[in-house]
Amino acid sequence: MTAVLHLDNVTRVHGEGATRVAALRGVSFTARPGELVAVMGPSGSGKSTLLNLAGGLDTPTSGSVLIEGVDLSGLDVAGRARVRRTSVGYVFQDYNLIPALTAAENVALPRELDGDSRKEAREKAMIALERVGIAEVADRFPDEMSGGQQQRVAIARSVVGERRLILADEPTGALDTETGEEVLRVLRDFCDAGAAGVLVTHEARHAGWADRVVFLRDGLVVDEAAASGAYGDPLEQGAL
Amino acid sequence: MSVRQSLLALLEQGPMYGYQLRAEFEQRTGATWPLNVGQVYTTLSRLERDGMVAVVDHGGVDDRTEADGEAGTQSESGGERGQVSYQITEAGRAEVAEWFSTPVPRTQPARDELAIKLAIAVTLPGVDIGRLIQQQRTATMSALQAHTRTKRAGRPGALVGEIQSATEDLAWSLVLDSLVFDAESEIRWLDHCEARLRRASHQTKTASSIQPEESR
Amino acid sequence: MRWGFALRIAARDALRHKLRSLLVLTMIALPVLVVSAAITLVVTSQVSGQERIERKMGAAEALVWSEYRKPVDQAPDPFDWERWPVGDRLAEAPDLTDVAAVLGPDAHFVERRTERVEVRDSDKRLISFTADEVDLTHPITRGLFELTQGRLPAGAHEVVVSEPSVEAGFAIGARIEIPGVEEPAVVVGVGNDATTYDGLKVFGPIGSLIADTGPRNTGASDEAPQVWLVEGVEVTWSDVQELNERGFFVGSRAVIEDPPFASAASWVQDATGGGGDQAETLTVVLLVIVMALLEVALLAGPAFAVNARSQARTLALVAMAGGTPRQARRVILAAGLVLGTLATALGLVLGVATARVFQPLVQRFNGEWFGPFEVPWGWLVPVAVFGLLSALAAAVVPAWLASRQDPVAVMAGRRADAAPDPRTPVLGLVLLLIGVAGAWFGTQGDYTSAVPVAASAVAAMVGMILVAPVLVTTVARLARPLPLPVRYAARDASRHRGRTVPAVAAVAATVAGVVAIGIAVASDDKEYVETYIYAHAVGDGQIIWSPEEEGRDAEAGLIALAEVAGKAAPEVEVTPMLSPDLGEAEREGDYVYWEVDHDVEGNDLGPMSHGGGGASSIGIAPDTSHVYLSEDVRERADEALAAGRAVVFTDQVEGERDVVLSRVVERDYEDEVARTPDLEVALPALLVRTEGVASVIAMLPEELARDRGLEPIVTGVHLSGVADEETQQLITKALQQIDPTAEAWIERGPRSQEWQTVLLVVAVAGAVLMLAGTLTATFLALSDARPDLATLSAVGGAPRTRRAVAGSYALLVGATGAVLGAAVGFVPGLGMASALTRGDLYSGNSGPYIDIPWLLIVSIVVLLPLLTAAIVWVSARSRLPLVTRIE
């Protein structure tokens, strides 16, 4: 299957001269449909840069970023914005819902920005909210919802309108472990249903939900763990 | 030893046969630490010796055959087969109460092979510690992923349609969580080791790179 | 292309941040309210052509009158002086039969005569009123007078009066004795005149009020003295033109209601070929509107900047959800749209309501009855557009900045504004230079052109705004050695230029306005003081009196007044002043005066009036002690007088020569003057030059006057040594015992207090605006800087520190704006000042006079920011709960 997201030998350098910092150095990265890829690494390892590049919020110094086969370097600001509203959804640590909009309106936002009528956008938003299981809070404002609900709304916003790339930046960071797990489960379900997910986290426990884990150090991919590791599955051995 | 206290605690619910106890234990811990029946009966006899449990003869008819061999040897009553169940005594209850109210001691850490391996490796030349850590981390991460997947899939017993109580489900998933957190902490520790080793090697490099300049 | 979500966010955000929204609403709604109220009142007070028809002609079809010219020319609506007597003057009014001939046999005429009449009441008090003779019982007069008490006149000598006349003594039953009318008029009713609100007016039948003294021939007031109301026929425009040919002006109901031209203005333009002035006025008005727009936008700007700041995260999210920069901009612009619409609607409604409430109050200050209450939508729509535009203008820059932000930086919590574009201040400087050049250019040449001056003011203002960011950054850099609160405030202001700059610019714009007006007013005042012409030395003066008689009869009155004055204030030196007797005018309306001709080209001293009460311009005296002169002139003049010579004061030539004194009789036929010198006397004279214009044109010793047959009579009374106002009032009071028209007038020198009042009002208004701008910006900044202040207090900052930061911020915004504004204000200020004080043909090219009100400028630049800072400092702590919540 073709990759939803493909970073090819991407380098991103911030600043110049003495303040020059290479955030990513020749990184290649792929996320396929149905796959949740975790990106781990300490602060400053380039996780966030990778996520910004993947959504076209930032542009690589060299190398190319492809989303569903489209090379972002050939697009201007507005073009990249269009890719974001049609193909990419972001989920953040602190939910980042627009306080002046209700849950449904927040979810509908990318659709409205893309030119859907308010009604159409709301219909799509309601579908997404049902999928994350909180259709009942559709007309509440963010400050009337719990953290877990807000993050579910954020996930619904990231997938509304059949988008197939979810970029999640520490989505459970502000939640307790149990609520965090619920959110990851939702994310995982979307990937199982065919979306590609990139989960940036510094907690191995969360990376455990991923199909693959990519370790970043100083802008380089140092390690990659696939689902079936060298040790096999201890639980399977014991239980069955 | 936790098997002893665990069995005692299970007996607080009421008198049970040996194989019954084993099943109850495994249901709760999700087959993470499999017990064999012999271990159960050895433990029970020790408990009996210490006055923590007392043998009760039910004269029951619906005993399982699995436990026959061992049960027969333990029988003190006139019954031919192991129709023996155990009941907790007052002393046993006291022991259970104490167990629950005392934290598990951390003063004597379990012997950790990985820690020992790393400690040895650091001191020896010619061992690629970076690679060792990476391999270990990949392995631990895989284990972690596996635990997570198991947890998502649900308790295996549930698949065959047994009637499960919610509390038992919970007990099972808590044990899985403990494994997840263990693996996570191991990965974090590995990360930490890696960072320290890199810093140490960086300092060595800096130190060695100064020398030629001084000698020049 | 969708505004829906942007408007939704804006509307909800406005509701969430009520204080901030209220601030913006006030800033925009207030000017809209004031302007719409003013316009509504003005339009209501104006009486349009149609409204006036009834007031002028009642139920008549037309109004016809003659101004003793033939032919004449007029606009379709001939009132308000839209008429021109182009033909020759007639001795007699043209015959009404001409009108009848034109209008046909169906036309009926009702005469109406108006005249100013003066009577004296029992206390000898003079009462002046307008007598209006018309048959009010005739149905054609319906609408001219509205009876409120009593009844309409029935008998030949029964009259009705306007309500204010009752207070003057004309209550029902009163008898009004009018000189020249045999039988006194009896008041039988009271009511309202259709036009005048507060005037004394008496209506009666023909012959009841106006003495018949021959033909009435002056067209001196807009009220024609004798008119005919026409009924029975409709008067067309061609009838009007035909009547014009025969010497009649016609106000026709049909023509005024349906004018033959698209508009009166276009007709005037057709007739006069003018219009250039209008274009210039329009340009200036437009520029003034632009300035006002700018000021309002600047005052509301900081609120939008803070709005944009608090929406930064929202905008970053919109960007991340795939919003384009244009869509992000819309979120902020929508806030301008929402608040602007609301503020404008509010301002308009409240403005019209205010006008309605204040209508009776304002009516009291206006003599003419207002028209019916009118809401002038044609005017209010542009006002609404103005309000909306200013709100949008205030939101444009923050919106633009917000759309350019880096969403990644915002999400990462980096809050500083981007570095200023180095080109911006350069462009600002260029605009400032253009402003200076324009102001200079505008004041060159013979005519000061308002367009370049106003345009340069706008250019300077915009330039100033563009320079402001650099200034703010510079201040932050200079603040390095200052204590923590000041340093913090300066850096914070510099980091958040998005909100600081509009505030600084608003303060600067206000200060620039105040300084400009201050310089202009002070310079104008200086010109007034320096070109002031003294009639007497300060403390000296004269008795002013308007006697009914002239010549010898007046002399006796003056002497009597002089005696009274001397008794009232013994310390005052009272000197009767002598002049050659002019004799009496042969005919009423003739104008008689002395003229001095000294045969010097281009030095026509003009007619010198020989008013009965005022000091004559030709004096007879042994010396010049009672004339205001400089010392060296006085010395020479006194010598000449002692030597038996006349002294003539001029402004050009000097030396001894013969002059001719002529008695001139001027018979006034409107704009043609028949001058007949009927007595000419040659006099040996000394011509001396005086500064400005002397109060006396010539003086001669008594012997010389008698020798030439000029009889000296008392024509004035000089008072000297009236030290204070009290003495002056004492004398006036004594004089009015004899004649209420007499009073003591004393020279007090130029009085500039009025100007200083204007200056004070301007300064106070400016201070209020400046305070508003600074306070808004400061409290918005405080609410914006809440996280930082929380950190400050977390590390141990006392509430005192918070207040100090607040005060410092206010001081910085105020002082930076004030300094910038004061500097920029000089440009239009000096421009206006030199335009105002350039001088004219009469005063000579003595200007320009430039006076810079340093006290005002220093208090605005130094004291006002300190005051503002103090207010903020005091109120900062108690304000804490009021601060808006920041997301």
Coordinates of C-alpha atoms in Angstrom, one line a residue, chain B residues 1-207:
Chain B
M1 CA 6.6 -15.2 49.9
S2 CA 3.6 -13.9 48.2
V3 CA 2.0 -17.2 47.0
R4 CA 1.5 -18.2 50.7
Q5 CA -0.3 -14.9 51.5
S6 CA -2.2 -14.9 48.2
L7 CA -3.7 -18.3 48.9
L8 CA -4.5 -17.4 52.4
A9 CA -6.2 -14.3 51.2
L10 CA -8.3 -16.2 48.7
L11 CA -9.3 -18.6 51.5
E12 CA -10.8 -15.7 53.3
Q13 CA -13.7 -15.9 50.9
G14 CA -14.5 -19.3 52.2
P15 CA -13.2 -22.9 52.3
M16 CA -11.7 -24.2 49.0
Y17 CA -10.1 -27.3 47.5
G18 CA -6.5 -27.0 46.3
Y19 CA -7.2 -27.0 42.6
Q20 CA -10.0 -24.5 43.2
L21 CA -7.5 -22.2 44.8
R22 CA -5.1 -22.5 41.9
A23 CA -7.9 -21.6 39.4
E24 CA -8.9 -18.6 41.5
F25 CA -5.3 -17.3 41.7
E26 CA -4.7 -17.6 38.0
Q27 CA -8.0 -16.0 37.1
R28 CA -6.9 -12.9 38.9
T29 CA -3.3 -12.7 37.8
G30 CA -4.1 -13.5 34.2
A31 CA -1.8 -16.5 34.0
T32 CA 1.1 -14.2 34.4
W33 CA 2.6 -16.3 37.1
P34 CA 1.5 -19.9 36.5
L35 CA 1.3 -22.1 39.6
N36 CA 1.5 -25.8 39.5
V37 CA -0.8 -27.8 41.7
G38 CA 2.1 -29.3 43.6
Q39 CA 3.2 -25.9 44.6
V40 CA -0.3 -25.2 45.9
Y41 CA -0.5 -28.3 48.0
T42 CA 3.0 -27.8 49.4
T43 CA 2.1 -24.3 50.4
L44 CA -1.2 -25.4 51.9
S45 CA 0.5 -28.1 54.0
R46 CA 2.9 -25.6 55.3
L47 CA 0.1 -23.3 56.2
E48 CA -1.7 -26.1 58.0
R49 CA 1.5 -26.8 59.9
D50 CA 1.8 -23.2 60.9
G51 CA -1.9 -23.2 62.0
M52 CA -3.0 -20.8 59.4
V53 CA -5.5 -23.1 57.8
A54 CA -7.5 -26.1 59.0
V55 CA -8.6 -29.0 56.9
V56 CA -12.3 -29.5 56.5
D57 CA -13.9 -32.7 55.0
H58 CA -16.8 -32.0 52.9
G59 CA -17.4 -35.4 51.6
G60 CA -18.1 -33.6 48.3
V61 CA -18.9 -35.6 45.2
D62 CA -18.0 -33.3 42.4
D63 CA -14.3 -33.2 42.7
R64 CA -12.1 -32.8 39.8
T65 CA -9.8 -35.6 38.8
E66 CA -6.8 -33.4 38.1
A67 CA -6.0 -33.0 41.7
D68 CA -6.5 -36.6 42.6
G69 CA -2.9 -37.8 43.1
E70 CA -1.8 -35.1 45.4
A71 CA -5.0 -34.8 47.2
G72 CA -4.9 -38.4 48.2
T73 CA -1.6 -38.1 49.9
Q74 CA -2.7 -35.1 51.9
S75 CA -5.9 -36.7 53.1
E76 CA -6.1 -37.1 56.8
S77 CA -9.7 -38.2 57.1
G78 CA -11.0 -41.6 56.2
G79 CA -12.0 -40.6 52.6
E80 CA -10.2 -42.3 49.8
R81 CA -10.0 -39.5 47.4
G82 CA -9.0 -35.9 48.1
Q83 CA -12.3 -34.5 49.1
V84 CA -10.3 -32.2 51.3
S85 CA -10.9 -28.5 51.5
Y86 CA -9.1 -25.9 53.5
Q87 CA -10.5 -23.3 55.8
I88 CA -8.7 -20.2 57.1
T89 CA -8.0 -20.0 60.9
E90 CA -8.0 -16.9 63.1
A91 CA -4.2 -16.8 62.9
G92 CA -4.5 -17.1 59.1
R93 CA -6.8 -14.1 59.0
A94 CA -4.4 -12.1 61.1
E95 CA -1.6 -13.0 58.7
V96 CA -3.7 -11.8 55.7
A97 CA -4.6 -8.6 57.5
E98 CA -1.0 -8.0 58.2
W99 CA 0.0 -8.7 54.6
F100 CA -2.4 -6.2 53.2
S101 CA -1.4 -3.6 55.7
T102 CA 2.3 -3.9 55.1
P103 CA 3.9 -2.5 52.0
V104 CA 6.0 -4.8 49.9
P105 CA 9.5 -4.2 50.9
R106 CA 11.8 -2.6 48.4
T107 CA 15.0 -2.9 50.4
Q108 CA 16.1 -6.0 48.8
P109 CA 15.7 -5.5 45.0
A110 CA 15.2 -8.5 42.9
R111 CA 18.3 -9.6 41.1
D112 CA 18.1 -7.9 37.8
E113 CA 19.9 -9.6 35.0
L114 CA 19.8 -6.6 32.7
A115 CA 21.4 -4.3 35.4
I116 CA 24.1 -6.7 36.1
K117 CA 24.7 -7.2 32.4
L118 CA 25.1 -3.5 31.8
A119 CA 27.3 -3.0 34.9
I120 CA 29.7 -5.7 33.7
A121 CA 29.6 -4.5 30.1
V122 CA 30.5 -0.9 31.0
T123 CA 33.7 -2.0 32.7
L124 CA 34.8 -4.2 29.8
P125 CA 36.5 -2.9 26.7
G126 CA 35.3 -4.1 23.4
V127 CA 31.7 -4.3 24.2
D128 CA 29.4 -2.1 22.1
I129 CA 27.2 -0.8 24.9
G130 CA 25.2 1.5 22.6
R131 CA 24.2 -1.4 20.5
L132 CA 23.5 -3.5 23.6
I133 CA 21.2 -0.8 24.9
Q134 CA 19.4 -0.4 21.6
Q135 CA 18.8 -4.0 21.2
Q136 CA 17.5 -4.3 24.7
R137 CA 15.3 -1.3 24.2
T138 CA 13.9 -2.7 21.0
A139 CA 13.2 -6.0 22.7
T140 CA 11.6 -4.4 25.7
M141 CA 9.5 -2.1 23.5
S142 CA 8.3 -5.1 21.6
A143 CA 7.3 -6.8 24.8
L144 CA 5.5 -3.6 25.8
Q145 CA 3.7 -3.5 22.5
A146 CA 2.7 -7.1 23.0
H147 CA 1.4 -6.4 26.5
T148 CA -0.6 -3.5 25.1
R149 CA -2.0 -5.6 22.4
T150 CA -3.0 -8.3 24.8
K151 CA -4.7 -5.7 27.0
R152 CA -6.6 -4.3 24.0
A153 CA -7.7 -7.8 23.1
G154 CA -9.2 -8.4 26.5
R155 CA -8.8 -11.3 29.0
P156 CA -8.3 -14.6 27.2
G157 CA -11.0 -16.3 29.4
A158 CA -13.5 -13.9 28.1
L159 CA -13.1 -15.3 24.6
V160 CA -14.5 -18.7 25.5
G161 CA -17.6 -17.2 27.1
E162 CA -17.0 -17.9 30.7
I163 CA -18.9 -15.8 33.1
Q164 CA -16.5 -13.2 34.5
S165 CA -17.0 -10.8 37.3
A166 CA -15.9 -7.3 36.6
T167 CA -13.6 -7.3 39.6
E168 CA -11.7 -10.2 38.2
D169 CA -11.3 -8.4 34.9
L170 CA -10.0 -5.5 36.7
A171 CA -7.5 -7.7 38.6
W172 CA -6.3 -9.1 35.4
S173 CA -5.8 -5.8 33.7
L174 CA -4.0 -4.4 36.8
V175 CA -1.5 -7.1 36.6
L176 CA -1.0 -6.4 32.9
D177 CA -0.6 -2.7 33.7
S178 CA 2.2 -3.6 36.1
L179 CA 4.0 -5.4 33.3
V180 CA 3.5 -2.4 31.0
F181 CA 4.8 0.0 33.6
D182 CA 7.7 -2.3 34.3
A183 CA 8.6 -2.4 30.7
E184 CA 8.2 1.4 30.4
S185 CA 10.4 2.0 33.4
E186 CA 13.0 -0.3 31.9
I187 CA 12.9 1.7 28.7
R188 CA 13.2 4.9 30.5
W189 CA 16.1 3.5 32.5
L190 CA 17.7 2.4 29.2
D191 CA 17.2 5.9 27.8
H192 CA 18.8 7.3 30.8
C193 CA 21.8 4.9 30.6
E194 CA 22.2 5.8 27.0
A195 CA 22.2 9.5 27.7
R196 CA 24.7 9.1 30.5
L197 CA 27.0 7.0 28.4
R198 CA 26.9 9.4 25.6
R199 CA 27.7 12.3 27.9
A200 CA 30.6 10.3 29.4
S201 CA 32.0 9.4 26.0
H202 CA 31.6 13.0 24.9
Q203 CA 33.6 14.1 27.9
T204 CA 36.3 11.6 27.2
K205 CA 36.5 12.7 23.6
T206 CA 36.7 16.3 24.6
A207 CA 39.5 15.5 27.0

